[in-house]
Amino acid sequence: MQQQTQQQAQQQWFLGQPHNCLRTRCTLDRARRAAQPERGNTLTLCRSGPSATAISPTVAAGDCCTFYMRVLLSEQRQSRLCHVPSRQVSLKVMYALIRDDWYATGTGLQVLAEEGGVAVKFSVDRQSGELRCRDEAVPLPSDADDGGDAVLLLELGIFSDDVQSAMLVFDEPSD
């Protein structure tokens, strides 16, 4: 039972700091175990600080993984302008290999998600070398399938400057 719980925890999204945990598989596993879980598959992503990046379950070489994410709600900073806050949240989805130079191995795209809306589907296919969300796709770097594991990183995007935090829920990945 304890081994099954540990395996489930290792395969959930968690909040972490990529520069601290993506250098090796060991540091990633340690960070994943130390992460404080929220309710179920729910994470609160913040604009900055230790809760600024959501890190996916690992994607092994040659694998394809699909993830579904919904924005439950978001908190926006007060603006001096009297405008109605947007219900759309911009998210940056990035691909990174787990290795010492992880920051140089990635690619990414921007995703718009509606607060309280339907799930956003995004996938990474390490065999065909593609990161995809809806109709948008970007190629993975040429060394994207070097035999090591990879993860997806999710942060608040550039098109949502007023958003300070967003509560996200992740559905189970499918292969």
Coordinates of N, CA, C and O in Angstrom, one line a residue:
M1 N 0.8 -1.2 0.0 CA 0.0 0.0 0.0 C 0.9 1.3 0.0 O 0.6 2.2 -0.8
Q2 N 1.9 1.3 0.8 CA 2.8 2.4 0.9 C 3.5 2.6 -0.4 O 3.7 3.8 -0.9
Q3 N 4.0 1.5 -1.0 CA 4.7 1.6 -2.3 C 3.7 2.2 -3.4 O 4.1 3.0 -4.2
Q4 N 2.5 1.8 -3.4 CA 1.5 2.3 -4.4 C 1.3 3.8 -4.1 O 1.2 4.5 -5.1
T5 N 1.2 4.2 -2.9 CA 1.0 5.6 -2.6 C 2.2 6.4 -3.1 O 2.0 7.5 -3.6
Q6 N 3.4 5.9 -2.9 CA 4.6 6.6 -3.3 C 4.6 6.7 -4.8 O 5.0 7.7 -5.4
Q7 N 4.2 5.6 -5.5 CA 4.2 5.6 -7.0 C 3.2 6.6 -7.5 O 3.4 7.4 -8.4
Q8 N 2.0 6.7 -6.9 CA 1.0 7.7 -7.2 C 1.5 9.1 -7.0 O 1.4 10.0 -7.9
A9 N 2.2 9.4 -5.9 CA 2.7 10.7 -5.6 C 3.8 11.1 -6.6 O 4.0 12.2 -7.0
Q10 N 4.6 10.1 -7.1 CA 5.6 10.4 -8.0 C 5.1 10.7 -9.4 O 5.7 11.3 -10.2
Q11 N 3.8 10.4 -9.7 CA 3.2 10.6 -11.0 C 2.2 11.7 -11.0 O 1.5 11.9 -11.9
Q12 N 2.2 12.6 -9.9 CA 1.3 13.7 -9.9 C 2.1 15.0 -10.2 O 3.3 15.1 -10.0
W13 N 1.4 16.0 -10.7 CA 1.9 17.3 -10.8 C 2.3 17.8 -9.5 O 1.6 17.5 -8.5
F14 N 3.3 18.6 -9.4 CA 3.6 19.3 -8.1 C 4.2 20.7 -8.4 O 4.6 21.0 -9.5
L15 N 4.2 21.5 -7.3 CA 4.8 22.8 -7.4 C 6.3 22.7 -7.0 O 6.6 22.2 -5.9
G16 N 7.2 23.2 -7.8 CA 8.6 23.2 -7.5 C 9.4 24.2 -8.2 O 8.8 25.0 -9.0
Q17 N 10.7 24.3 -7.9 CA 11.6 25.3 -8.5 C 12.5 24.5 -9.5 O 13.3 23.7 -9.0
P18 N 12.3 24.7 -10.8 CA 13.0 23.9 -11.8 C 14.5 23.9 -11.6 O 15.2 22.9 -11.7
H19 N 15.1 25.1 -11.2 CA 16.5 25.2 -11.1 C 17.1 24.3 -9.9 O 18.2 23.9 -9.9
N20 N 16.2 24.0 -9.0 CA 16.6 23.1 -7.9 C 16.4 21.6 -8.1 O 17.0 20.8 -7.5
C21 N 15.5 21.3 -9.0 CA 15.1 19.9 -9.1 C 15.2 19.2 -10.5 O 15.0 18.0 -10.5
L22 N 15.6 19.9 -11.5 CA 15.6 19.3 -12.8 C 17.0 18.8 -13.3 O 17.1 18.4 -14.4
R23 N 18.0 19.0 -12.4 CA 19.3 18.6 -12.8 C 19.5 17.1 -13.0 O 20.3 16.7 -13.9
T24 N 18.9 16.3 -12.1 CA 19.0 14.8 -12.2 C 17.7 14.2 -11.8 O 16.8 14.9 -11.2
R25 N 17.5 13.0 -12.2 CA 16.2 12.3 -11.8 C 16.1 12.1 -10.3 O 15.0 12.2 -9.7
C26 N 17.3 12.0 -9.6 CA 17.3 11.9 -8.2 C 16.8 13.2 -7.5 O 15.9 13.1 -6.6
T27 N 17.2 14.3 -8.0 CA 16.8 15.6 -7.4 C 15.3 15.8 -7.7 O 14.6 16.4 -6.9
L28 N 14.9 15.4 -8.9 CA 13.4 15.5 -9.2 C 12.6 14.7 -8.3 O 11.6 15.1 -7.7
D29 N 13.0 13.4 -8.1 CA 12.2 12.5 -7.3 C 12.2 13.0 -5.8 O 11.1 13.0 -5.1
R30 N 13.3 13.5 -5.3 CA 13.4 14.1 -4.0 C 12.4 15.3 -3.8 O 11.7 15.4 -2.9
A31 N 12.4 16.2 -4.8 CA 11.6 17.3 -4.8 C 10.1 16.9 -4.8 O 9.2 17.5 -4.2
R32 N 9.8 16.0 -5.7 CA 8.4 15.5 -5.8 C 7.9 14.9 -4.5 O 6.8 15.2 -4.1
R33 N 8.7 14.1 -3.8 CA 8.4 13.5 -2.5 C 8.2 14.6 -1.4 O 7.3 14.5 -0.6
A34 N 9.0 15.7 -1.5 CA 9.0 16.7 -0.5 C 7.9 17.7 -0.7 O 7.5 18.5 0.2
A35 N 7.3 17.7 -1.9 CA 6.3 18.7 -2.2 C 5.0 18.5 -1.3 O 4.7 17.4 -1.0
Q36 N 4.5 19.6 -0.9 CA 3.2 19.5 -0.1 C 2.0 19.4 -1.0 O 1.7 20.3 -1.8
P37 N 1.4 18.3 -1.0 CA 0.2 18.1 -1.9 C -1.0 18.9 -1.4 O -1.2 19.2 -0.3
E38 N -1.7 19.4 -2.4 CA -3.0 20.1 -2.1 C -4.1 19.0 -2.3 O -3.8 17.8 -2.4
R39 N -5.3 19.5 -2.4 CA -6.4 18.5 -2.5 C -6.4 17.9 -3.9 O -6.4 18.5 -4.9
G40 N -6.3 16.5 -3.8 CA -6.4 15.8 -5.1 C -5.4 16.2 -6.1 O -4.2 16.3 -5.8
N41 N -5.8 16.4 -7.3 CA -4.9 16.9 -8.4 C -5.0 18.4 -8.5 O -4.9 18.9 -9.7
T42 N -5.2 19.1 -7.5 CA -5.3 20.6 -7.5 C -4.0 21.3 -7.1 O -3.5 20.9 -6.0
L43 N -3.6 22.3 -7.8 CA -2.5 23.1 -7.4 C -2.8 24.6 -7.6 O -3.5 24.9 -8.5
T44 N -2.2 25.4 -6.7 CA -2.4 26.8 -6.8 C -1.1 27.4 -7.3 O -0.1 27.4 -6.6
L45 N -1.1 27.8 -8.6 CA 0.0 28.4 -9.2 C 0.1 29.9 -9.0 O -0.9 30.6 -9.2
C46 N 1.3 30.4 -8.5 CA 1.4 31.8 -8.2 C 2.3 32.5 -9.2 O 3.1 31.8 -9.9
R47 N 2.2 33.8 -9.3 CA 3.0 34.6 -10.3 C 4.5 34.5 -10.0 O 5.3 34.4 -10.9
S48 N 4.9 34.4 -8.7 CA 6.3 34.3 -8.4 C 6.5 33.5 -7.1 O 5.6 33.2 -6.5
G49 N 7.8 33.2 -6.8 CA 8.1 32.5 -5.6 C 8.1 31.0 -5.8 O 8.2 30.5 -7.0
P50 N 8.1 30.2 -4.7 CA 8.3 28.8 -4.8 C 7.1 28.0 -5.4 O 7.2 26.9 -5.8
S51 N 6.0 28.7 -5.6 CA 4.8 28.1 -6.2 C 4.6 28.6 -7.6 O 3.4 28.6 -8.1
A52 N 5.6 29.0 -8.3 CA 5.5 29.6 -9.6 C 5.5 28.6 -10.7 O 5.1 29.0 -11.8
T53 N 5.9 27.4 -10.5 CA 6.0 26.4 -11.6 C 5.4 25.1 -11.1 O 5.8 24.5 -10.1
A54 N 4.5 24.6 -12.0 CA 4.0 23.3 -11.8 C 4.8 22.3 -12.7 O 5.1 22.6 -13.9
I55 N 5.2 21.2 -12.1 CA 6.0 20.2 -12.8 C 5.3 18.9 -13.0 O 4.7 18.4 -12.1
S56 N 5.3 18.4 -14.2 CA 4.4 17.3 -14.6 C 5.1 16.0 -14.2 O 6.2 15.9 -13.8
P57 N 4.3 14.9 -14.3 CA 4.9 13.5 -14.1 C 5.9 13.4 -15.2 O 5.9 14.1 -16.3
T58 N 6.9 12.5 -15.0 CA 8.0 12.3 -16.0 C 7.4 11.7 -17.3 O 6.5 10.9 -17.3
V59 N 8.0 12.1 -18.4 CA 7.7 11.5 -19.7 C 9.0 10.8 -20.2 O 10.0 11.5 -20.4
A60 N 8.9 9.5 -20.3 CA 10.1 8.7 -20.7 C 10.4 8.9 -22.1 O 9.6 9.3 -22.9
A61 N 11.7 8.6 -22.5 CA 12.1 8.7 -23.9 C 11.2 7.8 -24.8 O 10.8 6.7 -24.4
G62 N 10.8 8.3 -25.9 CA 9.9 7.6 -26.8 C 8.5 7.6 -26.5 O 7.6 7.1 -27.3
D63 N 8.1 8.1 -25.3 CA 6.7 8.1 -24.9 C 5.9 9.3 -25.4 O 6.5 10.3 -25.8
C64 N 4.6 9.2 -25.4 CA 3.7 10.2 -25.6 C 2.7 10.3 -24.5 O 2.2 9.3 -24.0
C65 N 2.6 11.5 -23.9 CA 1.7 11.7 -22.7 C 0.7 12.9 -23.0 O 1.1 13.9 -23.6
T66 N -0.5 12.7 -22.7 CA -1.5 13.7 -22.8 C -2.0 14.1 -21.4 O -2.3 13.2 -20.6
F67 N -2.2 15.4 -21.2 CA -2.6 15.9 -19.9 C -3.8 16.8 -20.1 O -3.9 17.5 -21.1
Y68 N -4.7 16.8 -19.1 CA -5.9 17.7 -19.2 C -5.9 18.6 -17.9 O -5.7 18.1 -16.8
M69 N -6.0 19.9 -18.1 CA -6.0 20.8 -17.0 C -7.1 21.8 -17.1 O -7.4 22.3 -18.2
R70 N -7.7 22.2 -16.0 CA -8.8 23.2 -15.9 C -8.4 24.3 -14.9 O -7.8 24.0 -13.9
V71 N -8.7 25.5 -15.2 CA -8.5 26.6 -14.3 C -9.8 26.8 -13.5 O -10.8 27.0 -14.1
L72 N -9.7 26.5 -12.2 CA -10.9 26.6 -11.4 C -11.3 28.0 -11.1 O -12.4 28.5 -11.2
L73 N -10.2 28.8 -10.6 CA -10.4 30.2 -10.4 C -9.1 30.9 -10.4 O -8.0 30.2 -10.3
S74 N -9.1 32.2 -10.5 CA -7.9 32.9 -10.5 C -8.1 34.2 -9.6 O -9.2 34.7 -9.5
E75 N -6.9 34.7 -9.1 CA -6.9 35.9 -8.3 C -6.2 37.0 -9.1 O -5.1 36.7 -9.5
Q76 N -6.8 38.1 -9.3 CA -6.2 39.2 -10.0 C -5.9 40.3 -9.1 O -6.6 40.6 -8.2
R77 N -4.8 41.0 -9.4 CA -4.4 42.2 -8.6 C -5.4 43.3 -9.0 O -5.9 43.4 -10.1
Q78 N -5.6 44.2 -8.1 CA -6.4 45.4 -8.3 C -5.8 46.3 -9.3 O -4.6 46.6 -9.2
S79 N -6.5 46.8 -10.2 CA -6.0 47.7 -11.2 C -6.6 49.1 -11.0 O -7.7 49.2 -10.5
R80 N -5.8 50.1 -11.3 CA -6.3 51.4 -11.2 C -7.4 51.8 -12.2 O -8.2 52.6 -12.0
L81 N -7.4 51.0 -13.3 CA -8.4 51.2 -14.3 C -9.6 50.5 -13.9 O -9.6 49.4 -13.3
C82 N -10.8 51.0 -14.2 CA -12.0 50.4 -13.9 C -12.5 49.5 -15.0 O -13.3 49.8 -15.8
H83 N -11.8 48.3 -15.1 CA -12.2 47.4 -16.2 C -12.6 46.1 -15.5 O -12.2 45.7 -14.4
V84 N -13.4 45.3 -16.3 CA -13.8 44.0 -15.8 C -12.7 43.1 -16.0 O -12.1 43.0 -17.1
P85 N -12.3 42.3 -14.9 CA -11.2 41.4 -15.1 C -11.6 40.3 -16.1 O -12.7 39.9 -16.2
S86 N -10.5 39.9 -16.8 CA -10.7 38.8 -17.8 C -10.9 37.5 -17.1 O -10.3 37.2 -16.0
R87 N -11.7 36.6 -17.7 CA -11.8 35.2 -17.1 C -10.9 34.3 -17.8 O -10.8 33.1 -17.5
Q88 N -10.0 34.8 -18.7 CA -9.0 34.0 -19.4 C -7.7 34.1 -18.6 O -7.3 35.2 -18.2
V89 N -7.0 33.0 -18.5 CA -5.7 32.9 -17.9 C -4.7 32.4 -18.9 O -5.0 31.4 -19.6
S90 N -3.7 33.1 -19.1 CA -2.6 32.7 -20.0 C -1.6 31.8 -19.2 O -1.2 32.2 -18.1
L91 N -1.3 30.7 -19.8 CA -0.4 29.8 -19.2 C 0.7 29.4 -20.2 O 0.5 29.3 -21.4
K92 N 2.0 29.3 -19.7 CA 3.1 28.9 -20.5 C 3.4 27.5 -20.2 O 3.6 27.1 -19.1
V93 N 3.4 26.6 -21.3 CA 3.7 25.2 -21.2 C 5.1 25.0 -21.8 O 5.3 25.4 -23.0
M94 N 6.0 24.5 -21.0 CA 7.4 24.3 -21.5 C 7.8 22.8 -21.4 O 7.4 22.1 -20.4
Y95 N 8.6 22.4 -22.3 CA 9.2 21.0 -22.3 C 10.6 21.2 -21.8 O 11.3 22.1 -22.3
A96 N 11.1 20.3 -20.9 CA 12.5 20.3 -20.5 C 13.0 18.9 -20.2 O 12.3 18.1 -19.6
L97 N 14.2 18.6 -20.6 CA 14.8 17.3 -20.3 C 15.3 17.4 -18.9 O 15.7 18.5 -18.4
I98 N 15.4 16.3 -18.2 CA 15.9 16.2 -16.8 C 17.4 16.0 -16.9 O 17.8 14.9 -17.2
R99 N 18.2 17.1 -16.9 CA 19.6 17.0 -16.9 C 20.2 18.3 -16.5 O 19.5 19.3 -16.4
D100 N 21.5 18.4 -16.3 CA 22.1 19.6 -15.7 C 21.8 20.8 -16.5 O 21.7 21.9 -16.0
D101 N 21.7 20.7 -17.9 CA 21.5 21.9 -18.7 C 20.0 22.0 -19.1 O 19.7 22.3 -20.3
W102 N 19.1 21.6 -18.2 CA 17.7 21.5 -18.6 C 17.1 22.8 -19.2 O 16.3 22.7 -20.1
Y103 N 17.6 23.9 -18.7 CA 17.1 25.2 -19.2 C 17.4 25.5 -20.7 O 16.8 26.3 -21.3
A104 N 18.4 24.7 -21.2 CA 18.8 24.9 -22.6 C 18.1 23.9 -23.5 O 18.4 23.8 -24.7
T105 N 17.3 23.0 -23.0 CA 16.8 21.9 -23.7 C 15.3 22.0 -24.1 O 14.7 21.1 -24.6
G106 N 14.7 23.1 -23.8 CA 13.3 23.2 -23.9 C 12.7 24.0 -25.0 O 13.4 24.7 -25.8
T107 N 11.4 23.9 -25.1 CA 10.6 24.7 -26.0 C 9.3 24.9 -25.3 O 9.0 24.2 -24.3
G108 N 8.5 25.7 -25.9 CA 7.2 25.9 -25.2 C 6.2 26.7 -26.0 O 6.5 27.1 -27.2
L109 N 5.0 26.8 -25.5 CA 3.9 27.6 -26.1 C 3.0 28.2 -25.1 O 3.1 27.8 -23.9
Q110 N 2.3 29.2 -25.5 CA 1.3 29.9 -24.6 C -0.1 29.3 -24.8 O -0.5 29.0 -26.0
V111 N -0.8 29.1 -23.7 CA -2.2 28.5 -23.8 C -3.1 29.5 -23.1 O -2.8 30.0 -22.0
L112 N -4.3 29.7 -23.7 CA -5.3 30.5 -23.0 C -6.3 29.5 -22.4 O -6.8 28.7 -23.2
A113 N -6.6 29.6 -21.2 CA -7.7 28.8 -20.5 C -8.7 29.7 -19.9 O -8.4 30.7 -19.3
E114 N -9.9 29.3 -20.0 CA -11.1 30.0 -19.5 C -11.3 29.6 -18.0 O -11.4 28.4 -17.7
E115 N -11.3 30.6 -17.1 CA -11.6 30.3 -15.7 C -13.0 29.6 -15.6 O -14.0 30.1 -16.1
G116 N -13.0 28.4 -14.9 CA -14.3 27.7 -14.8 C -14.7 27.0 -16.1 O -15.8 26.5 -16.1
G117 N -13.8 27.0 -17.1 CA -14.2 26.5 -18.4 C -13.8 25.0 -18.5 O -13.5 24.3 -17.6
V118 N -13.9 24.6 -19.8 CA -13.6 23.2 -20.1 C -12.1 22.9 -19.9 O -11.2 23.8 -20.0
A119 N -11.7 21.6 -19.8 CA -10.3 21.3 -19.7 C -9.5 21.6 -21.0 O -10.0 21.4 -22.1
V120 N -8.3 22.0 -20.8 CA -7.3 22.2 -21.8 C -6.5 21.0 -22.0 O -6.0 20.5 -21.0
K121 N -6.4 20.5 -23.2 CA -5.7 19.3 -23.5 C -4.3 19.7 -24.1 O -4.3 20.5 -25.0
F122 N -3.2 19.2 -23.5 CA -1.9 19.4 -24.1 C -1.1 18.1 -24.0 O -1.4 17.3 -23.1
S123 N -0.3 17.9 -25.0 CA 0.5 16.6 -25.0 C 1.9 16.8 -25.5 O 2.2 17.8 -26.2
V124 N 2.7 15.9 -25.1 CA 4.1 15.8 -25.6 C 4.3 14.5 -26.2 O 3.9 13.4 -25.6
D125 N 4.8 14.4 -27.4 CA 5.1 13.2 -28.1 C 6.6 13.2 -28.4 O 7.1 13.8 -29.3
R126 N 7.3 12.4 -27.6 CA 8.8 12.4 -27.8 C 9.2 11.5 -28.9 O 10.3 11.6 -29.4
Q127 N 8.3 10.7 -29.5 CA 8.7 9.9 -30.6 C 8.6 10.7 -31.9 O 9.6 10.7 -32.7
S128 N 7.6 11.5 -32.1 CA 7.4 12.4 -33.2 C 8.1 13.7 -33.0 O 8.2 14.5 -34.0
G129 N 8.4 14.0 -31.8 CA 9.1 15.3 -31.5 C 8.2 16.5 -31.5 O 8.6 17.5 -32.2
E130 N 7.1 16.5 -30.8 CA 6.1 17.6 -30.8 C 5.5 17.8 -29.5 O 5.1 16.9 -28.8
L131 N 5.3 19.1 -29.2 CA 4.6 19.6 -28.0 C 3.3 20.3 -28.6 O 3.4 21.1 -29.5
R132 N 2.1 19.8 -28.2 CA 0.9 20.3 -28.8 C -0.1 20.7 -27.7 O -0.3 20.1 -26.7
C133 N -0.9 21.8 -28.1 CA -2.0 22.2 -27.3 C -3.0 22.7 -28.4 O -2.7 23.7 -29.1
R134 N -4.2 22.1 -28.3 CA -5.3 22.4 -29.3 C -4.7 22.4 -30.7 O -4.1 21.4 -31.1
D135 N -4.8 23.5 -31.5 CA -4.3 23.4 -32.9 C -2.9 23.9 -33.0 O -2.3 23.9 -34.1
E136 N -2.3 24.3 -31.9 CA -0.9 24.8 -31.9 C 0.1 23.7 -31.6 O -0.1 22.9 -30.6
A137 N 1.2 23.6 -32.3 CA 2.2 22.6 -32.1 C 3.6 23.2 -32.3 O 3.7 24.1 -33.2
V138 N 4.5 22.9 -31.5 CA 5.9 23.3 -31.7 C 6.8 22.1 -31.7 O 6.5 21.1 -30.9
P139 N 7.9 22.1 -32.5 CA 8.8 20.9 -32.5 C 9.6 20.9 -31.2 O 10.0 22.0 -30.7
L140 N 9.9 19.7 -30.8 CA 10.8 19.6 -29.6 C 12.3 19.8 -30.2 O 12.5 19.6 -31.3
P141 N 13.2 20.2 -29.3 CA 14.6 20.4 -29.8 C 15.1 19.1 -30.3 O 14.6 18.0 -30.0
S142 N 16.2 19.2 -31.2 CA 16.7 18.0 -31.9 C 17.2 16.9 -30.9 O 17.1 15.8 -31.3
D143 N 17.6 17.3 -29.7 CA 18.1 16.3 -28.8 C 17.0 15.9 -27.8 O 17.3 15.4 -26.7
A144 N 15.8 16.1 -28.1 CA 14.6 15.9 -27.2 C 14.4 14.5 -26.8 O 13.8 14.2 -25.8
D145 N 14.9 13.5 -27.6 CA 14.8 12.1 -27.2 C 16.1 11.5 -27.1 O 16.5 10.6 -27.7
D146 N 16.9 12.1 -26.1 CA 18.3 11.6 -25.9 C 18.4 10.3 -25.0 O 19.4 9.9 -24.6
G147 N 17.2 9.8 -24.7 CA 17.2 8.6 -23.8 C 16.9 8.9 -22.4 O 16.6 8.0 -21.6
G148 N 16.9 10.2 -22.0 CA 16.6 10.5 -20.6 C 15.2 10.9 -20.5 O 14.4 11.0 -21.5
D149 N 14.7 11.1 -19.3 CA 13.4 11.5 -19.0 C 13.2 13.0 -19.2 O 14.2 13.8 -19.2
A150 N 11.9 13.4 -19.4 CA 11.6 14.9 -19.5 C 10.4 15.2 -18.7 O 9.7 14.3 -18.2
V151 N 10.1 16.5 -18.5 CA 8.9 16.9 -17.8 C 8.3 18.1 -18.6 O 9.0 18.7 -19.4
L152 N 7.1 18.4 -18.3 CA 6.5 19.7 -18.8 C 6.4 20.6 -17.6 O 6.2 20.2 -16.4
L153 N 6.6 21.9 -17.8 CA 6.6 22.9 -16.8 C 5.5 23.8 -17.2 O 5.3 24.2 -18.3
L154 N 4.7 24.3 -16.2 CA 3.6 25.1 -16.4 C 3.7 26.4 -15.5 O 3.8 26.2 -14.3
E155 N 3.6 27.6 -16.1 CA 3.7 28.8 -15.4 C 2.6 29.8 -15.9 O 2.1 29.6 -17.0
L156 N 2.3 30.8 -15.1 CA 1.4 31.8 -15.5 C 2.1 32.5 -16.7 O 3.3 32.9 -16.7
G157 N 1.3 32.8 -17.8 CA 1.9 33.3 -19.0 C 1.9 34.9 -19.0 O 1.4 35.6 -18.2
I158 N 2.6 35.3 -20.1 CA 2.8 36.8 -20.3 C 1.5 37.5 -20.6 O 1.5 38.8 -20.5
F159 N 0.5 36.9 -21.1 CA -0.8 37.5 -21.4 C -1.7 37.7 -20.3 O -2.8 38.2 -20.4
S160 N -1.3 37.3 -19.1 CA -2.1 37.5 -17.9 C -1.4 38.2 -16.8 O -1.2 37.7 -15.6
D161 N -0.9 39.4 -17.1 CA -0.1 40.1 -16.1 C -0.8 40.5 -14.8 O -0.2 40.6 -13.7
D162 N -2.1 40.6 -14.9 CA -2.9 41.0 -13.7 C -3.2 39.8 -12.8 O -3.6 39.9 -11.7
V163 N -3.0 38.6 -13.3 CA -3.3 37.4 -12.6 C -2.2 37.1 -11.6 O -1.0 37.0 -12.0
Q164 N -2.5 37.0 -10.3 CA -1.5 36.8 -9.3 C -1.4 35.3 -8.9 O -0.4 34.8 -8.5
S165 N -2.5 34.6 -9.1 CA -2.5 33.1 -8.8 C -3.7 32.5 -9.5 O -4.7 33.1 -9.9
A166 N -3.6 31.2 -9.8 CA -4.6 30.4 -10.4 C -4.7 29.0 -9.8 O -3.6 28.4 -9.7
M167 N -5.9 28.6 -9.5 CA -6.1 27.3 -9.0 C -6.4 26.3 -10.1 O -7.3 26.6 -10.9
L168 N -5.5 25.3 -10.3 CA -5.6 24.4 -11.5 C -5.9 23.0 -11.0 O -5.5 22.6 -9.9
V169 N -6.7 22.3 -11.8 CA -6.9 20.9 -11.5 C -6.5 20.1 -12.7 O -6.7 20.4 -13.8
F170 N -5.7 19.0 -12.4 CA -5.2 18.2 -13.5 C -5.9 16.8 -13.4 O -6.1 16.2 -12.4
D171 N -6.3 16.4 -14.6 CA -6.9 15.1 -14.7 C -5.8 14.1 -15.0 O -4.7 14.5 -15.3
E172 N -6.1 12.8 -14.8 CA -5.1 11.8 -15.0 C -4.5 11.8 -16.4 O -5.3 11.9 -17.4
P173 N -3.2 11.6 -16.6 CA -2.7 11.5 -18.0 C -3.1 10.2 -18.7 O -3.4 9.2 -18.0
S174 N -3.1 10.3 -20.0 CA -3.4 9.1 -20.7 C -2.2 8.8 -21.7 O -1.6 9.8 -22.1
D175 N -2.0 7.6 -22.0 CA -0.9 7.3 -23.0 C -1.5 6.9 -24.3 O -2.6 6.6 -24.5

